[in-house]
Coordinates of C-alpha atoms in Angstrom, one line a residue:
Chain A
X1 CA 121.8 58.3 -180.0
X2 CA 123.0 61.2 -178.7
X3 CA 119.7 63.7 -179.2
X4 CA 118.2 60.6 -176.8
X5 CA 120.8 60.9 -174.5
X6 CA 120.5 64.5 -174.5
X7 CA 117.0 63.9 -173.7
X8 CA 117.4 61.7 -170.9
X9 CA 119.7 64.1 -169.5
X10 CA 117.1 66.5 -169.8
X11 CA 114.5 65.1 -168.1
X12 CA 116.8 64.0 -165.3
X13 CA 118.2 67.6 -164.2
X14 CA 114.5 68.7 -164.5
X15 CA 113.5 66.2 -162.0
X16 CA 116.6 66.8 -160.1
X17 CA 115.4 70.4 -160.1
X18 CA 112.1 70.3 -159.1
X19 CA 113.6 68.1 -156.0
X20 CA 115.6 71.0 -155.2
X21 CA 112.5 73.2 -154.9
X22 CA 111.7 72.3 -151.7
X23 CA 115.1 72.2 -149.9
X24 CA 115.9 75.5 -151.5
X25 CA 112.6 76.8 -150.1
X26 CA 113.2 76.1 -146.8
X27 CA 116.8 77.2 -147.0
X28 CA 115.6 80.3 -148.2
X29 CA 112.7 80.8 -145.2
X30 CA 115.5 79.9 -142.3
X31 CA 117.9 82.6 -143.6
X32 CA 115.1 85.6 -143.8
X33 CA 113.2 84.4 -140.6
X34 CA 116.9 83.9 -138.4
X35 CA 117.8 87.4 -140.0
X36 CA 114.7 89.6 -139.0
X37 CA 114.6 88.0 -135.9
X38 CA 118.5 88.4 -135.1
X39 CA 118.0 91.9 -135.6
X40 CA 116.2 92.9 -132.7
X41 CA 118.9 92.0 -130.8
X42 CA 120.5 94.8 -132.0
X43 CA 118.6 97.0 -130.0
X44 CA 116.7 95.2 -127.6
X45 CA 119.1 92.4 -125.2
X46 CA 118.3 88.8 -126.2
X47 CA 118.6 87.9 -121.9
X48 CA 115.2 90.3 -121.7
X49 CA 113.7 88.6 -124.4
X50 CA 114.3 84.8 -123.1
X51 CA 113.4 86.4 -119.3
X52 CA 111.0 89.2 -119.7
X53 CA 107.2 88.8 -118.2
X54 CA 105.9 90.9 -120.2
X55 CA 104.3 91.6 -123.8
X56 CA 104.0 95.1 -124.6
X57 CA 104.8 96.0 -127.8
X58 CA 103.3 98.9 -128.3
X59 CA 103.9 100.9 -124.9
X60 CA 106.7 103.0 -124.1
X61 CA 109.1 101.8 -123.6
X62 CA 108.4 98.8 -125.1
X63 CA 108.3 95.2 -123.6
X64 CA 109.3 92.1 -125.7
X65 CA 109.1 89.4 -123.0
X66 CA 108.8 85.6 -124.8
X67 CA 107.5 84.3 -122.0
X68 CA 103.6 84.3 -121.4
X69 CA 103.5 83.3 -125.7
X70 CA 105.4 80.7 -125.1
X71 CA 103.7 79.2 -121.8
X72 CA 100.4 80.2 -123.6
X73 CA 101.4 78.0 -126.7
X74 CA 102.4 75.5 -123.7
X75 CA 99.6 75.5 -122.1
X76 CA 96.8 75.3 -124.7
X77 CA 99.1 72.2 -126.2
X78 CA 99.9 70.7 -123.1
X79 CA 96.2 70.4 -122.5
X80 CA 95.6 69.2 -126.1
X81 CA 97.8 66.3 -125.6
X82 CA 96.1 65.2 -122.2
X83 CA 92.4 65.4 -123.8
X84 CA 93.4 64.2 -127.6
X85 CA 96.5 61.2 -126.4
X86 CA 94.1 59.0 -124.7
X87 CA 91.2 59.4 -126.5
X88 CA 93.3 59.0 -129.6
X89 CA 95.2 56.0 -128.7
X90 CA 92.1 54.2 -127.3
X91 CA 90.2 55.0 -130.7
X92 CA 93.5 53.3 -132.8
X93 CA 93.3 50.3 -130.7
X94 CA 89.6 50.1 -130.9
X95 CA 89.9 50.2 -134.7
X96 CA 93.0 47.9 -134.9
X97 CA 92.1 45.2 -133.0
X98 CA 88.4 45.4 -132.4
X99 CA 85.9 46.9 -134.4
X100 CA 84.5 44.6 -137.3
X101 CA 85.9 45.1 -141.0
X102 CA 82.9 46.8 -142.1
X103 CA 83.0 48.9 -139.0
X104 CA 86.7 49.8 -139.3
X105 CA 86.3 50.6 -142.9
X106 CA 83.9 53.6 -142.0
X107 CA 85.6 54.8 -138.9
X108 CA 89.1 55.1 -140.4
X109 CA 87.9 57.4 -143.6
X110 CA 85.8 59.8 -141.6
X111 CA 88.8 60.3 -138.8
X112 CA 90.5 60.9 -141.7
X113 CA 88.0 63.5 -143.3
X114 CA 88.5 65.6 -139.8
X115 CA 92.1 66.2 -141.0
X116 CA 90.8 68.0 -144.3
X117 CA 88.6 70.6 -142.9
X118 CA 90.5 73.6 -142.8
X119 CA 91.1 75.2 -139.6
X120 CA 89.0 78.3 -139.4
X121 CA 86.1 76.3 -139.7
X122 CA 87.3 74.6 -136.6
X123 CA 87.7 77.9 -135.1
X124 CA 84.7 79.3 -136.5
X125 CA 82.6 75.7 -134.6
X126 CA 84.7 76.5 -131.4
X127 CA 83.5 80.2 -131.6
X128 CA 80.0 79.8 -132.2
X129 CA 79.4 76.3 -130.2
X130 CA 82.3 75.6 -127.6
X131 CA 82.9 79.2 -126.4
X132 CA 79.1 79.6 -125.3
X133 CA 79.4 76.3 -123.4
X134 CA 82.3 76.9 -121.5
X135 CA 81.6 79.8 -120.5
X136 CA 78.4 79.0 -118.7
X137 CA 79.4 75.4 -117.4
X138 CA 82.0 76.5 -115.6
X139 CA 80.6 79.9 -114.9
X140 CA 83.3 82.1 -116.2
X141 CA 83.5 85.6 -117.4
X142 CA 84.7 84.8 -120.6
X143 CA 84.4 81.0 -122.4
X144 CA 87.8 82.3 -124.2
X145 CA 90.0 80.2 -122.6
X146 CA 93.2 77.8 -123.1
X147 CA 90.8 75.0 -122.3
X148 CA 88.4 76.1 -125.0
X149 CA 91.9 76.1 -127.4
X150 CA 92.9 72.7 -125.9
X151 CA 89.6 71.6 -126.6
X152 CA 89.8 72.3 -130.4
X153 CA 93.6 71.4 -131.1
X154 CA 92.7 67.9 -129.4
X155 CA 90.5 67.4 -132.1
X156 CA 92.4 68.5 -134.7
X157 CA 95.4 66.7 -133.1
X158 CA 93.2 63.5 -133.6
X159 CA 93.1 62.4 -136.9
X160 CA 97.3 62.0 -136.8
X161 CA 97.2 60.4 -133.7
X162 CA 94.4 58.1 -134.8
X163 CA 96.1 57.2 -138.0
X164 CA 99.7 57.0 -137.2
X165 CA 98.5 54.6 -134.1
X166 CA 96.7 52.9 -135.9
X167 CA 99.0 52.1 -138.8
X168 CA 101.4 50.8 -135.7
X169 CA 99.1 49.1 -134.3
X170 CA 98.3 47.1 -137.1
X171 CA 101.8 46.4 -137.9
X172 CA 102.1 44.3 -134.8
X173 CA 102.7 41.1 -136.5
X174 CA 99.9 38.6 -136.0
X175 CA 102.4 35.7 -135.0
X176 CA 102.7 37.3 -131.8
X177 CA 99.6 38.1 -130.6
X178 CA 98.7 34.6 -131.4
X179 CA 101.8 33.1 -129.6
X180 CA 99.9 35.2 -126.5
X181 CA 96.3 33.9 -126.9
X182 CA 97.6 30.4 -127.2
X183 CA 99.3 31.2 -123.5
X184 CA 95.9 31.4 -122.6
X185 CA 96.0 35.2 -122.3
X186 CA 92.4 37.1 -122.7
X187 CA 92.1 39.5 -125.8
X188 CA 92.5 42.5 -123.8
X189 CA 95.9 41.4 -121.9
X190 CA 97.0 40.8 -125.5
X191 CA 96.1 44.1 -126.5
X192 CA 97.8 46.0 -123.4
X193 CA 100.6 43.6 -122.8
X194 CA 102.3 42.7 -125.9
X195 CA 100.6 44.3 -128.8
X196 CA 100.7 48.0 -127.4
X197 CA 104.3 47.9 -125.9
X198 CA 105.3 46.6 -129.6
X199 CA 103.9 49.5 -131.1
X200 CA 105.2 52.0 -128.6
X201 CA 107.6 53.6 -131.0
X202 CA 105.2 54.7 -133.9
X203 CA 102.3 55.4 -131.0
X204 CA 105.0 58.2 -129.6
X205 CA 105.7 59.3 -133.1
X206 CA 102.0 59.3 -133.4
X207 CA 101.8 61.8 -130.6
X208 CA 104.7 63.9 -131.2
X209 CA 103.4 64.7 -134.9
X210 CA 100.2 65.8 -133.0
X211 CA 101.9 67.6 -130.8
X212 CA 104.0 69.5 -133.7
X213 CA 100.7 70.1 -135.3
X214 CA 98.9 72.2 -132.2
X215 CA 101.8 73.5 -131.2
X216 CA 102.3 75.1 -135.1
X217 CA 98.5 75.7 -135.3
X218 CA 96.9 79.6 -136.0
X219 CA 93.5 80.5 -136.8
X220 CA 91.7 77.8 -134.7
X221 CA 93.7 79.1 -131.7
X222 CA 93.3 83.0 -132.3
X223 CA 89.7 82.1 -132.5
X224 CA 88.9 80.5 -129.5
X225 CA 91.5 81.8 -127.0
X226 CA 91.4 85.1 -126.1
X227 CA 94.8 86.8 -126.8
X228 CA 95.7 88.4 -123.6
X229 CA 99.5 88.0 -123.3
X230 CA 99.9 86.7 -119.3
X231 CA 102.0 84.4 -117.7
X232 CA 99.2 81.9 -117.4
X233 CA 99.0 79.4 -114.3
X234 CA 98.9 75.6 -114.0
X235 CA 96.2 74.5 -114.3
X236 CA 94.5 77.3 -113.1
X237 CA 95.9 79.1 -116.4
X238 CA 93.4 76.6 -118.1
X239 CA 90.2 78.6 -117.8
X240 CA 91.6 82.0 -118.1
X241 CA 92.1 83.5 -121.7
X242 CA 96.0 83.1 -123.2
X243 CA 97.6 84.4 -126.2
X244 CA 100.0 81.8 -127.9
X245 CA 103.1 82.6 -130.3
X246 CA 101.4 81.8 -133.3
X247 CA 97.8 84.2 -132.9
X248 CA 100.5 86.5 -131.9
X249 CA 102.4 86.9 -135.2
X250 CA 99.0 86.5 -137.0
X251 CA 97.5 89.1 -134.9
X252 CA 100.3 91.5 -134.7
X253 CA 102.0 91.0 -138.3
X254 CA 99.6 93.3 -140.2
X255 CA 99.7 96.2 -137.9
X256 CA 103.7 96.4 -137.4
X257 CA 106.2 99.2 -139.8
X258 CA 108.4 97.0 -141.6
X259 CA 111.7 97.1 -139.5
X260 CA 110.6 98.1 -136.9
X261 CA 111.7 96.4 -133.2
X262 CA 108.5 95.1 -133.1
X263 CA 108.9 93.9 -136.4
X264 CA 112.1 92.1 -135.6
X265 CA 110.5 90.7 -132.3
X266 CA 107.4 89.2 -134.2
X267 CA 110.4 87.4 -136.3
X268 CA 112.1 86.1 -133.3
X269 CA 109.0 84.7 -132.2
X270 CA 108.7 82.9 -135.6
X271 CA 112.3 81.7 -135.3
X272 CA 111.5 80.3 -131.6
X273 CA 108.7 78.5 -133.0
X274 CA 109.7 77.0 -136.3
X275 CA 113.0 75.7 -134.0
X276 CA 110.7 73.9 -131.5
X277 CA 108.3 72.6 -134.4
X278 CA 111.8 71.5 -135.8
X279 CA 112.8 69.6 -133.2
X280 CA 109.6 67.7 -132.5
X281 CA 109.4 66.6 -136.1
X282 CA 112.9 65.0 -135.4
X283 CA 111.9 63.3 -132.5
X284 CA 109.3 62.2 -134.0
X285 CA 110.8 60.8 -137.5
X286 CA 113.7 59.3 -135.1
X287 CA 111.2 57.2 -133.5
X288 CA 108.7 56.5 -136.3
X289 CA 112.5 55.1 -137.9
X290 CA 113.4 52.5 -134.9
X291 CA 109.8 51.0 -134.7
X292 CA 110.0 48.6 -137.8
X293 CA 110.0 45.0 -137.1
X294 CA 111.8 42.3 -138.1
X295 CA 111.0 39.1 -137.4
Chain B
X1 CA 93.0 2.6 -134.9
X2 CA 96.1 1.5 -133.0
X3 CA 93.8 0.5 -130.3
X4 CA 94.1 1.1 -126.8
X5 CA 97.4 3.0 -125.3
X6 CA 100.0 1.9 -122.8
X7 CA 99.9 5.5 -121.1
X8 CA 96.1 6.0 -121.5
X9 CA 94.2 8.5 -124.2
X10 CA 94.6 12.5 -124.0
X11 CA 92.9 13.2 -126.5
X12 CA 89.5 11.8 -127.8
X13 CA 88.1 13.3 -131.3
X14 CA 84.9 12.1 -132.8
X15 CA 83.5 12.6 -136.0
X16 CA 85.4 16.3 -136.4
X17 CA 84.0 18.2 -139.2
X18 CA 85.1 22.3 -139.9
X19 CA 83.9 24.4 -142.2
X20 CA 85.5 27.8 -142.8
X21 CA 82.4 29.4 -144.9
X22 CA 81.3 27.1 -147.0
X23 CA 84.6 25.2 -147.6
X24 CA 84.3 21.8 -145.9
X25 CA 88.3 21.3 -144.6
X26 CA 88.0 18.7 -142.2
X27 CA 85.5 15.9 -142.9
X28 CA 84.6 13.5 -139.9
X29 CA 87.8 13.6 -138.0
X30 CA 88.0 10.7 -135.4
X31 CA 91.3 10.0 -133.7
X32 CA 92.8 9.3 -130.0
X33 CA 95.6 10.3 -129.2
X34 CA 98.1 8.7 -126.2
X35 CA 99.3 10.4 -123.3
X36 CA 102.7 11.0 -122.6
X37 CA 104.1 10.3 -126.7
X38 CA 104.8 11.9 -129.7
X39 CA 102.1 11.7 -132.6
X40 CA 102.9 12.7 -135.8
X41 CA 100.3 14.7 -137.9
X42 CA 101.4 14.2 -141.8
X43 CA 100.5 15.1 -145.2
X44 CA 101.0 17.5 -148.6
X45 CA 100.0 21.0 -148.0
X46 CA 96.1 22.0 -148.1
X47 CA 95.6 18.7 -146.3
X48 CA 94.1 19.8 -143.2
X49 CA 96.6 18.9 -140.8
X50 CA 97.4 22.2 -139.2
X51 CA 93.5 23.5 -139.2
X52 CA 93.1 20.2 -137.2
X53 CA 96.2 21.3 -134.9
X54 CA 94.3 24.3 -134.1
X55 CA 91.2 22.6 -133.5
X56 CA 92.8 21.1 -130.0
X57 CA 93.2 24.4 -128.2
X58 CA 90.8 26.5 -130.2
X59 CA 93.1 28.6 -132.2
X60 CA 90.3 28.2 -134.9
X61 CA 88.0 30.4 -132.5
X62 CA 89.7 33.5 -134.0
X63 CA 88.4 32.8 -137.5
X64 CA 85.2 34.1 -137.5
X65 CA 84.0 32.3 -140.7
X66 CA 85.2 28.8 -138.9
X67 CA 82.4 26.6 -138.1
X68 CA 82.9 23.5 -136.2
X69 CA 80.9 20.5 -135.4
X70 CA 81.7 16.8 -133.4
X71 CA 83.1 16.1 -129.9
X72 CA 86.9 16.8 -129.0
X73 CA 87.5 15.5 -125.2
X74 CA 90.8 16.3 -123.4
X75 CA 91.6 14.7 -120.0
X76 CA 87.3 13.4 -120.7
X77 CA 86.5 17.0 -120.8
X78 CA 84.6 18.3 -124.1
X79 CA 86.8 21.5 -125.0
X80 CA 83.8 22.8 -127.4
X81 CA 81.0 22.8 -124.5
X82 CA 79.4 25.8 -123.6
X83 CA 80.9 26.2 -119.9
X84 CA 85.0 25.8 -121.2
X85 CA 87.0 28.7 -120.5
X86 CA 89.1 28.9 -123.9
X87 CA 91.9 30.8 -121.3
X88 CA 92.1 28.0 -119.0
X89 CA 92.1 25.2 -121.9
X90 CA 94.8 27.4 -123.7
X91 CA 96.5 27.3 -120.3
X92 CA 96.4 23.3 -120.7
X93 CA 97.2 22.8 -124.1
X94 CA 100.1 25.2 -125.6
X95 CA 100.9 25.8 -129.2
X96 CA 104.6 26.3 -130.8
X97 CA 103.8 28.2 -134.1
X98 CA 105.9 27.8 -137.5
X99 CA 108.0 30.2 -137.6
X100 CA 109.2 31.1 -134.2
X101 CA 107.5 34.2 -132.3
X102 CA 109.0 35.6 -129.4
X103 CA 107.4 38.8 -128.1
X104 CA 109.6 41.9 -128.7
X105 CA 111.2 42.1 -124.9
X106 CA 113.3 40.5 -122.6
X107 CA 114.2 36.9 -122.3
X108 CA 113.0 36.8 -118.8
X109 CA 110.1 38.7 -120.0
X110 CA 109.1 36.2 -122.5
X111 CA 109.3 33.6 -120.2
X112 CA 107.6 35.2 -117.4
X113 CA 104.6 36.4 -119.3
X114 CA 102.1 33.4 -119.1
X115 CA 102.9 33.0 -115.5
X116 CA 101.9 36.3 -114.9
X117 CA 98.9 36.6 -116.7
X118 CA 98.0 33.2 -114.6
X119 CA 98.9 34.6 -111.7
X120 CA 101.4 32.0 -110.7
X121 CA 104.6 32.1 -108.7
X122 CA 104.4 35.8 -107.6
X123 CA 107.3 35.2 -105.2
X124 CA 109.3 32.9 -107.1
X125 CA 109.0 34.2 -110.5
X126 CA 112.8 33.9 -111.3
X127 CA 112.8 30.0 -110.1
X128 CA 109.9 29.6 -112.7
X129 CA 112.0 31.2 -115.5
X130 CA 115.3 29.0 -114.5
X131 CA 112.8 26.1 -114.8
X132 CA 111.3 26.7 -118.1
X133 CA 114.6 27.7 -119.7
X134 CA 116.5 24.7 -118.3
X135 CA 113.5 22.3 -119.6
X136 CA 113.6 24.3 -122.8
X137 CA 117.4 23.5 -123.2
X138 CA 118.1 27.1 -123.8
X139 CA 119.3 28.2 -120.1
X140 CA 122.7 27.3 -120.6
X141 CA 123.1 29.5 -123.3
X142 CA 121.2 32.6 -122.2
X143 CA 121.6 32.7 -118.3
X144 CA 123.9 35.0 -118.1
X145 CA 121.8 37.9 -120.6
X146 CA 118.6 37.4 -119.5
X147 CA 117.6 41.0 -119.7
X148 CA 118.8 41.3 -123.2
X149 CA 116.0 41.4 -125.9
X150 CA 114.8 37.6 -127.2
X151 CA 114.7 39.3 -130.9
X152 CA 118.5 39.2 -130.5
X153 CA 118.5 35.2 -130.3
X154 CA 119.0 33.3 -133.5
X155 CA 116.3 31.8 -134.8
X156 CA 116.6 28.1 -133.0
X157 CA 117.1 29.9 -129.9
X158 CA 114.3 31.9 -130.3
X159 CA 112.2 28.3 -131.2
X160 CA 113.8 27.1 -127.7
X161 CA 112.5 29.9 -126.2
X162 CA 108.7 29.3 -127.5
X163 CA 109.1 26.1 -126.3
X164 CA 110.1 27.4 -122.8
X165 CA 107.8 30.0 -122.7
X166 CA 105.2 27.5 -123.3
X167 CA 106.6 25.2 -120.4
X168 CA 106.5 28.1 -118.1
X169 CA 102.2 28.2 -117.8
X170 CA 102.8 23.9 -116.9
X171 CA 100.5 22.5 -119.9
X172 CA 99.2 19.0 -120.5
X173 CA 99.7 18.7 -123.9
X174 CA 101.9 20.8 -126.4
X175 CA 100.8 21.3 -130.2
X176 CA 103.8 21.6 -132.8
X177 CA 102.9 23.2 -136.1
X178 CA 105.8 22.7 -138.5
X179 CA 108.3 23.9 -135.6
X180 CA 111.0 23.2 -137.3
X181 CA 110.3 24.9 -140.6
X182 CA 112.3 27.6 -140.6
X183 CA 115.2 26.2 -138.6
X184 CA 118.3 24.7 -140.2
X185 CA 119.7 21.2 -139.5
X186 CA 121.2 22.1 -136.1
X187 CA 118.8 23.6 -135.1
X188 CA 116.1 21.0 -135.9
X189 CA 117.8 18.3 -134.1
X190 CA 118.3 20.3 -131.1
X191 CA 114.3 20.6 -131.2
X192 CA 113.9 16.9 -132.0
X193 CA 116.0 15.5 -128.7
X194 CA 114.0 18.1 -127.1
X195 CA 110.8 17.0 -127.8
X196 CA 111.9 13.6 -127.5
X197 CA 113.1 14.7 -123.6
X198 CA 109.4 16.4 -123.1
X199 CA 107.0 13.2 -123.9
X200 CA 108.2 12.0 -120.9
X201 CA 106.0 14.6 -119.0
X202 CA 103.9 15.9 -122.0
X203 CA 101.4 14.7 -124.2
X204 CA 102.8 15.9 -127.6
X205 CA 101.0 16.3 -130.6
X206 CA 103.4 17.9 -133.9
X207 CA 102.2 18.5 -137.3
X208 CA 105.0 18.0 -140.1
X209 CA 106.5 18.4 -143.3
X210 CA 109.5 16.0 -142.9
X211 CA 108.4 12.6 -143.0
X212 CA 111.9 11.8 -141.5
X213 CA 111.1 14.0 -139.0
X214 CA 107.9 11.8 -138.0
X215 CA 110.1 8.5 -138.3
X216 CA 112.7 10.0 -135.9
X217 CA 111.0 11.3 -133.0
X218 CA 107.1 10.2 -133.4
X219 CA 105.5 7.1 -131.4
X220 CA 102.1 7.2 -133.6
X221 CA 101.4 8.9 -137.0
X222 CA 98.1 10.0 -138.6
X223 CA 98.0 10.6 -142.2
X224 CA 95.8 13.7 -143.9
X225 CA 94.8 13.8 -147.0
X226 CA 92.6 16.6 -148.7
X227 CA 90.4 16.7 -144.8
X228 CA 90.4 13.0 -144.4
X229 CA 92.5 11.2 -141.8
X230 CA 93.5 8.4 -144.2
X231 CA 95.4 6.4 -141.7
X232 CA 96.6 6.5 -137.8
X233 CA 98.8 4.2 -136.5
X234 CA 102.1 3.3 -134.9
X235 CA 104.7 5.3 -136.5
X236 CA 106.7 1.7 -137.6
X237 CA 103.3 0.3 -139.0
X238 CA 102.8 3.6 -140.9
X239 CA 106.2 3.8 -142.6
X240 CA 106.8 0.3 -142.7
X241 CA 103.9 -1.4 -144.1
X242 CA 100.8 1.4 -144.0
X243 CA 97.4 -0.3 -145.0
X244 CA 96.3 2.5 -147.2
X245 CA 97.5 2.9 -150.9
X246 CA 97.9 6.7 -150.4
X247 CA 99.6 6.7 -147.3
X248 CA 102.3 4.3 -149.4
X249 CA 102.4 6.5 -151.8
X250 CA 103.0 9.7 -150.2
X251 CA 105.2 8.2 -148.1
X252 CA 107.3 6.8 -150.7
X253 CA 107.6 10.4 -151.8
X254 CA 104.9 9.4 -155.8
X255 CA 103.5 13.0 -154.8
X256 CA 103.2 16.0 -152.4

């Protein structure tokens, strides 16, 4: 009796602490990336890093300006979400509401296989294929550009936005689109009229999990991009090469003394990021939660 | 066959037969039913009644194993001929579903919506909506919150509102599958004086579990049995002294 309940016990804290794994984890990764980072405030004032133009970490003396990473990570997303949102949405309703079963059944697992090919090989595609392209269709010097990155994130972007729409879009119970054909409205006026506004919620969640994922995205970008640290322009910015936060740290991370400024500043970066990344994931959860329905 | 009708025919059906795939649910279907009444579709569950229902303002067109074959005329117009517009017949002949199914925004929105799509009353949108609700029997009790969301209604309000909403696009005829299903007592006999109040401009047609319910508010019943109409005829002949030994019998509650 009480060797099993001993057991039981047991078993319980050691699922209890393989829970605790994770929330430990990332406990553990906010303290050590809030601490390097706070420390280059220390030396260098936080008002230059927020206002600063300029990325020089290497000159003297040295300039530690957020700015053109962060409008570089703005701008490559910001044009990911105008190419991959539309396309994304249209391809959820066309696989909701009007593509055949057997169609459906094929499209939905290979928009899914996009998500599982790892992201150099995207960069690696973008490189090789897109770069070329660009470069000559819109006759620039270099086809490293945030278009070329916007280009790549959309796609990678697709897959969540697909699925998650999709998923919400289905959801849509089929009462109601019927109480709207029998008003005698057309297929399509059901679609855009009652079905999409019902699924609003988890199509915004849809995007903002997208949008988390370009924004947080690395090799793909580094690839494709460029990595020259200006302020870029809108939307002239576009076809002009930009260096985001996230090729930054990759790119720089390697090179840097350990506790060093520029050390500390590459931390910051990371804290700036994983807070924004933070922040769209709870919008995003917050709306996924409201879009239930009960009827 | 009742014969011929006071008001006139709305609806002619002859020799009705659906398949969906290879099951055979509705087996040579004739009926007419009278303008301006209440007819009563009955039967045990299975029988066909609703896929019959669904027949009259093409609902069935969504199924695409659903095969249909005879004549169904409405107003001496053949709804299954090649030059129908399903949106315009839909238009004339409304549906209120089972369980009730407002669309997830506002009560003047829910209203509003088949107008719209029709493109009626552009100016006087809000007049149409006062209308529907008021013939709906639901405007007293919602004019002052018509912005607020129709998901906060309870649920024979939200019926009331289907009704409206159908009311608001100015059908001929209005189909009733099992309306009152899912409503308590209250609410189902605020549904029933409605409907009684509607035949007076409507053609209705309403499919049902509640035999009372027939008895109460119907002027002709039809009895379905496995996809055969076993009888149709005034709602006293039915209940009172039906011709058919099955109708007595489900009637008199021996099965379904």
């Amino acid at each position: 009796m009480s060797n099993r309940h001993l057991k039981e016990k047991g078993i319980e804290s050691l699922l209890f602490a393989s829970g605790i794994v994770a929330v430990l984890a990332l406990f553990l990764l906010c303290i050590f990336l809030f601490r390097d980072g706070l420390l280059l405030f220390e030396a260098y004032p936080i008002s230059s890093f927020l206002t600063e133009t300029k990325w020089f970490p290497t000159s003297d003396p040295a300039h530690f300006g957020l700015l053109p990473l962060l409008l570089g990570s703005l701008i490559v997303t910001a044009g990911a979400i105008i190419f991959s949102v539309p396309l994304g949405i249209a391809a959820a309703i066309y696989i909701s509401e009007l593509a055949g079963p057997r169609t459906a059944g094929i499209l939905k697992p290979v928009t899914e296989i996009l998500a599982g090919i790892p992201s150099v090989v995207y960069g690696f595609f973008g490189l090789v294929i897109l770069v070329p392209v660009i470069q000559r269709t819109l006759d620039l010097p270099t086809g490293q550009t945030a278009l070329t990155g916007s280009i790549m994130l959309g796609i990678m972007a697709l897959p969540t936005i697909i699925s998650i729409s999709e998923d919400a879009i289905s959801s849509v119970p089929r009462a109601i689109k019927e109480g709207s054909l029998a008003l005698g409205s057309t297929k399509w006026q059901t679609i855009y009229k009652v079905t999409i506004p019902a699924a609003l919620s988890g199509i915004s969640a849809a995007v903002m999990l997208g949008v988390g994922r370009a924004i947080g995205e690395t090799m793909t970008v580094m690839m494709v991009t460029g990595n020259s640290a200006v302020i870029p322009g809108f939307p002239s910015g576009l076809f002009a090469p930009v260096k985001t936060m996230t090729a930054t740290i990759a790119l720089e991370m390697g090179e840097v003394p350990q506790g060093s400024e520029h050390f500390h500043a590459l931390f910051a970066i990371g804290s700036v990021l994983f807070i924004t990344t933070f922040i769209i994931n709870i919008i995003a959860n917050h709306i996924k939660r409201r879009y239930r329905f009960n009827l | 066959m009742p014969g011929t009708y006071d008001n006139g025919t709305e609806i002619e059906v002859t020799d009705l037969n659906l398949w969906y795939g290879d099951n055979h649910a509705l087996h040579d279907i004739s009926i007419d039913i009278p303008k301006n009444s209440v007819t009563a579709l009955i039967g045990p569950s299975g029988c066909g009644k609703s896929t019959f229902l669904r027949c009259l303002n093409r609902m069935n067109d969504l199924v695409k194993s659903c095969r249909i074959e005879g004549k169904v005329l409405i107003d001496n117009q053949d709804i299954y001929s090649k030059d129908v517009d399903v949106v315009d017949l839909r238009k004339r002949v409304g549906m209120v579903f089972q369980k009730p199914n407002p669309f997830p925004m506002s009560i003047h929105d829910n209203i509003a919506y088949g107008p719209r799509i029709h493109g009626m009353g552009k100016k006087n949108i809000n007049g149409i909506v006062e209308e529907a609700l008021k013939s709906g029997a639901l405007w007293g009790e919602v004019s002052d919150r018509l912005g607020s969301s129709a998901l906060d209604l309870s649920g024979g309000q939200q019926q009331r509102l289907c009704i409206a909403r159908t009311l608001a696009v100015r059908p001929e005829v209005i189909l009733f599958d099992e309306p009152c299903s899912a409503l308590d007592p209250i609410s189902t006999g605020k549904i029933e004086e409605l409907i009684l109040e509607l035949k007076k401009k409507y053609t209705i047609v309403i499919v049902t579990h509640n035999m009372q319910q027939a008895a109460r508010i119907s002027d002709y019943t039809g009895f379905f049995l496995t996809g055969d109409l076993v009888e149709f005829d005034r709602t006293e002949q039915i209940f009172e002294s039906p011709g058919e030994k099955a109708t007595e019998d489900y009637i008199t509650g021996r099965f379904g």
